[in-house]
């Protein structure tokens, strides 16, 4: 049996705002945007990972709305791998992305946490040489 990660969900309050943030500020690309009755299937992907998508899911129920901005419980919901953390930190900062500080060198690489438009944490990481 072969398994791979394909899609995961991030609950949002406004799909258009979330799409704009992930594309314009983080540099993701729109993978799919379909209206299925009253449901909007909205996927974005990192440019170098078209086979893994984030479903920007409109939070509809009280339980889903409670998760918006806190899907990782204060921890990173996911990590973005980069070949140059300093470059991407500077570029994203210039586009208005909020970071938790400057990139730090750690045994597992150089990285820094950032927040999406709702406060979900995302970790930007460059593997060590």
CSV table of C-alpha atoms in Angstrom, one decimal:
chain,number,residue,atom,x,y,z
A,1,UNK,CA,0.0,0.0,0.0
A,2,UNK,CA,1.3,3.5,-0.9
A,3,UNK,CA,0.0,6.5,1.0
A,4,UNK,CA,0.9,10.2,0.6
A,5,UNK,CA,-0.4,13.4,2.0
A,6,UNK,CA,-2.7,15.1,-0.5
A,7,UNK,CA,-5.0,17.6,1.2
A,8,UNK,CA,-5.4,19.0,4.7
A,9,UNK,CA,-7.8,21.6,6.0
A,10,UNK,CA,-7.3,25.0,7.5
A,11,UNK,CA,-10.6,26.6,8.7
A,12,UNK,CA,-11.1,30.2,7.8
A,13,UNK,CA,-13.7,32.9,8.4
A,14,UNK,CA,-13.5,34.3,4.8
A,15,UNK,CA,-12.3,32.2,1.9
A,16,UNK,CA,-11.5,35.2,-0.3
A,17,UNK,CA,-9.3,36.9,2.3
A,18,UNK,CA,-7.6,33.6,3.1
A,19,UNK,CA,-6.9,33.0,-0.6
A,20,UNK,CA,-5.5,36.5,-1.0
A,21,UNK,CA,-3.2,36.0,2.0
A,22,UNK,CA,-1.9,32.5,1.0
A,23,UNK,CA,-1.3,33.6,-2.6
A,24,UNK,CA,-0.2,37.3,-2.3
A,25,UNK,CA,1.7,37.1,1.0
A,26,UNK,CA,3.0,33.5,1.3
A,27,UNK,CA,3.5,32.9,-2.4
A,28,UNK,CA,1.2,29.9,-2.7
A,29,UNK,CA,-0.7,29.2,-6.0
A,30,UNK,CA,-4.4,28.5,-6.5
A,31,UNK,CA,-4.8,24.8,-7.2
A,32,UNK,CA,-8.6,24.5,-7.4
A,33,UNK,CA,-11.6,26.7,-6.8
A,34,UNK,CA,-15.0,25.0,-7.4
A,35,UNK,CA,-18.5,25.9,-6.4
A,36,UNK,CA,-20.4,22.8,-5.5
A,37,UNK,CA,-23.9,24.0,-4.7
A,38,UNK,CA,-23.5,26.1,-1.6
A,39,UNK,CA,-20.0,24.6,-0.9
A,40,UNK,CA,-16.8,26.1,-2.2
A,41,UNK,CA,-13.9,23.7,-2.6
A,42,UNK,CA,-10.8,26.0,-2.4
A,43,UNK,CA,-7.3,24.6,-2.6
A,44,UNK,CA,-3.9,26.3,-2.6
A,45,UNK,CA,-0.5,24.7,-2.9
A,46,UNK,CA,3.1,25.7,-2.4
A,47,UNK,CA,4.6,26.3,-5.9
A,48,UNK,CA,7.1,23.4,-5.6
A,49,UNK,CA,4.6,21.0,-4.0
A,50,UNK,CA,1.6,20.8,-6.4
A,51,UNK,CA,0.7,17.3,-5.1
A,52,UNK,CA,-0.1,18.6,-1.5
A,53,UNK,CA,-2.9,21.2,-1.1
A,54,UNK,CA,-4.4,23.2,1.7
A,55,UNK,CA,-8.2,23.3,1.7
A,56,UNK,CA,-9.2,26.8,2.9
A,57,UNK,CA,-12.4,25.6,4.4
A,58,UNK,CA,-15.1,28.1,5.5
A,59,UNK,CA,-15.8,27.5,9.1
A,60,UNK,CA,-19.6,27.0,9.4
A,61,UNK,CA,-20.3,25.3,12.7
A,62,UNK,CA,-19.5,26.7,16.2
A,63,UNK,CA,-16.9,24.0,16.6
A,64,UNK,CA,-15.2,24.9,13.3
A,65,UNK,CA,-15.3,28.7,14.1
A,66,UNK,CA,-13.6,28.0,17.4
A,67,UNK,CA,-10.7,26.4,15.6
A,68,UNK,CA,-10.1,29.4,13.3
A,69,UNK,CA,-6.7,30.8,14.2
A,70,UNK,CA,-5.9,28.1,16.7
A,71,UNK,CA,-5.8,24.9,14.7
A,72,UNK,CA,-2.4,24.0,16.0
A,73,UNK,CA,-3.2,24.9,19.6
A,74,UNK,CA,-0.3,27.4,19.6
A,75,UNK,CA,2.0,25.1,17.7
A,76,UNK,CA,2.7,25.2,14.0
A,77,UNK,CA,-0.1,23.7,11.8
A,78,UNK,CA,2.5,22.8,9.2
A,79,UNK,CA,6.0,23.7,8.1
A,80,UNK,CA,7.3,25.2,4.8
A,81,UNK,CA,10.6,24.0,3.6
A,82,UNK,CA,12.8,26.5,1.9
A,83,UNK,CA,16.3,26.6,0.4
A,84,UNK,CA,16.9,30.1,1.8
A,85,UNK,CA,15.1,31.0,5.0
A,86,UNK,CA,16.7,34.5,5.2
A,87,UNK,CA,15.6,35.4,1.6
A,88,UNK,CA,12.0,34.1,2.2
A,89,UNK,CA,11.8,35.8,5.6
A,90,UNK,CA,12.7,39.2,4.0
A,91,UNK,CA,10.4,38.7,1.0
A,92,UNK,CA,7.4,37.7,3.2
A,93,UNK,CA,8.1,40.4,5.7
A,94,UNK,CA,8.0,43.0,2.9
A,95,UNK,CA,4.6,41.6,1.9
A,96,UNK,CA,3.3,42.1,5.4
A,97,UNK,CA,3.6,38.6,6.9
A,98,UNK,CA,4.0,38.7,10.7
A,99,UNK,CA,6.8,36.6,12.2
A,100,UNK,CA,7.6,35.6,15.8
A,101,UNK,CA,11.1,37.1,15.5
A,102,UNK,CA,14.2,36.6,13.3
A,103,UNK,CA,15.2,33.3,11.8
A,104,UNK,CA,17.2,31.2,14.3
A,105,UNK,CA,19.8,28.5,13.6
A,106,UNK,CA,18.9,25.3,15.3
A,107,UNK,CA,20.2,21.7,15.0
A,108,UNK,CA,17.4,20.8,12.6
A,109,UNK,CA,17.9,23.9,10.4
A,110,UNK,CA,17.4,27.7,10.3
A,111,UNK,CA,13.8,28.7,10.8
A,112,UNK,CA,11.2,31.0,12.2
A,113,UNK,CA,7.5,30.9,13.0
A,114,UNK,CA,5.0,33.1,11.2
A,115,UNK,CA,1.3,33.7,11.6
A,116,UNK,CA,-1.4,33.4,8.9
A,117,UNK,CA,-4.1,36.1,8.8
A,118,UNK,CA,-6.0,34.4,11.7
A,119,UNK,CA,-3.0,33.6,13.9
A,120,UNK,CA,-2.3,30.0,12.9
A,121,UNK,CA,1.4,29.3,13.3
A,122,UNK,CA,3.4,28.1,10.3
A,123,UNK,CA,7.1,27.3,10.5
A,124,UNK,CA,9.5,28.4,7.8
A,125,UNK,CA,12.5,26.1,7.8
A,126,UNK,CA,15.8,25.7,5.9
A,127,UNK,CA,17.4,22.3,6.4
A,128,UNK,CA,21.0,22.4,7.7
A,129,UNK,CA,23.7,21.9,5.1
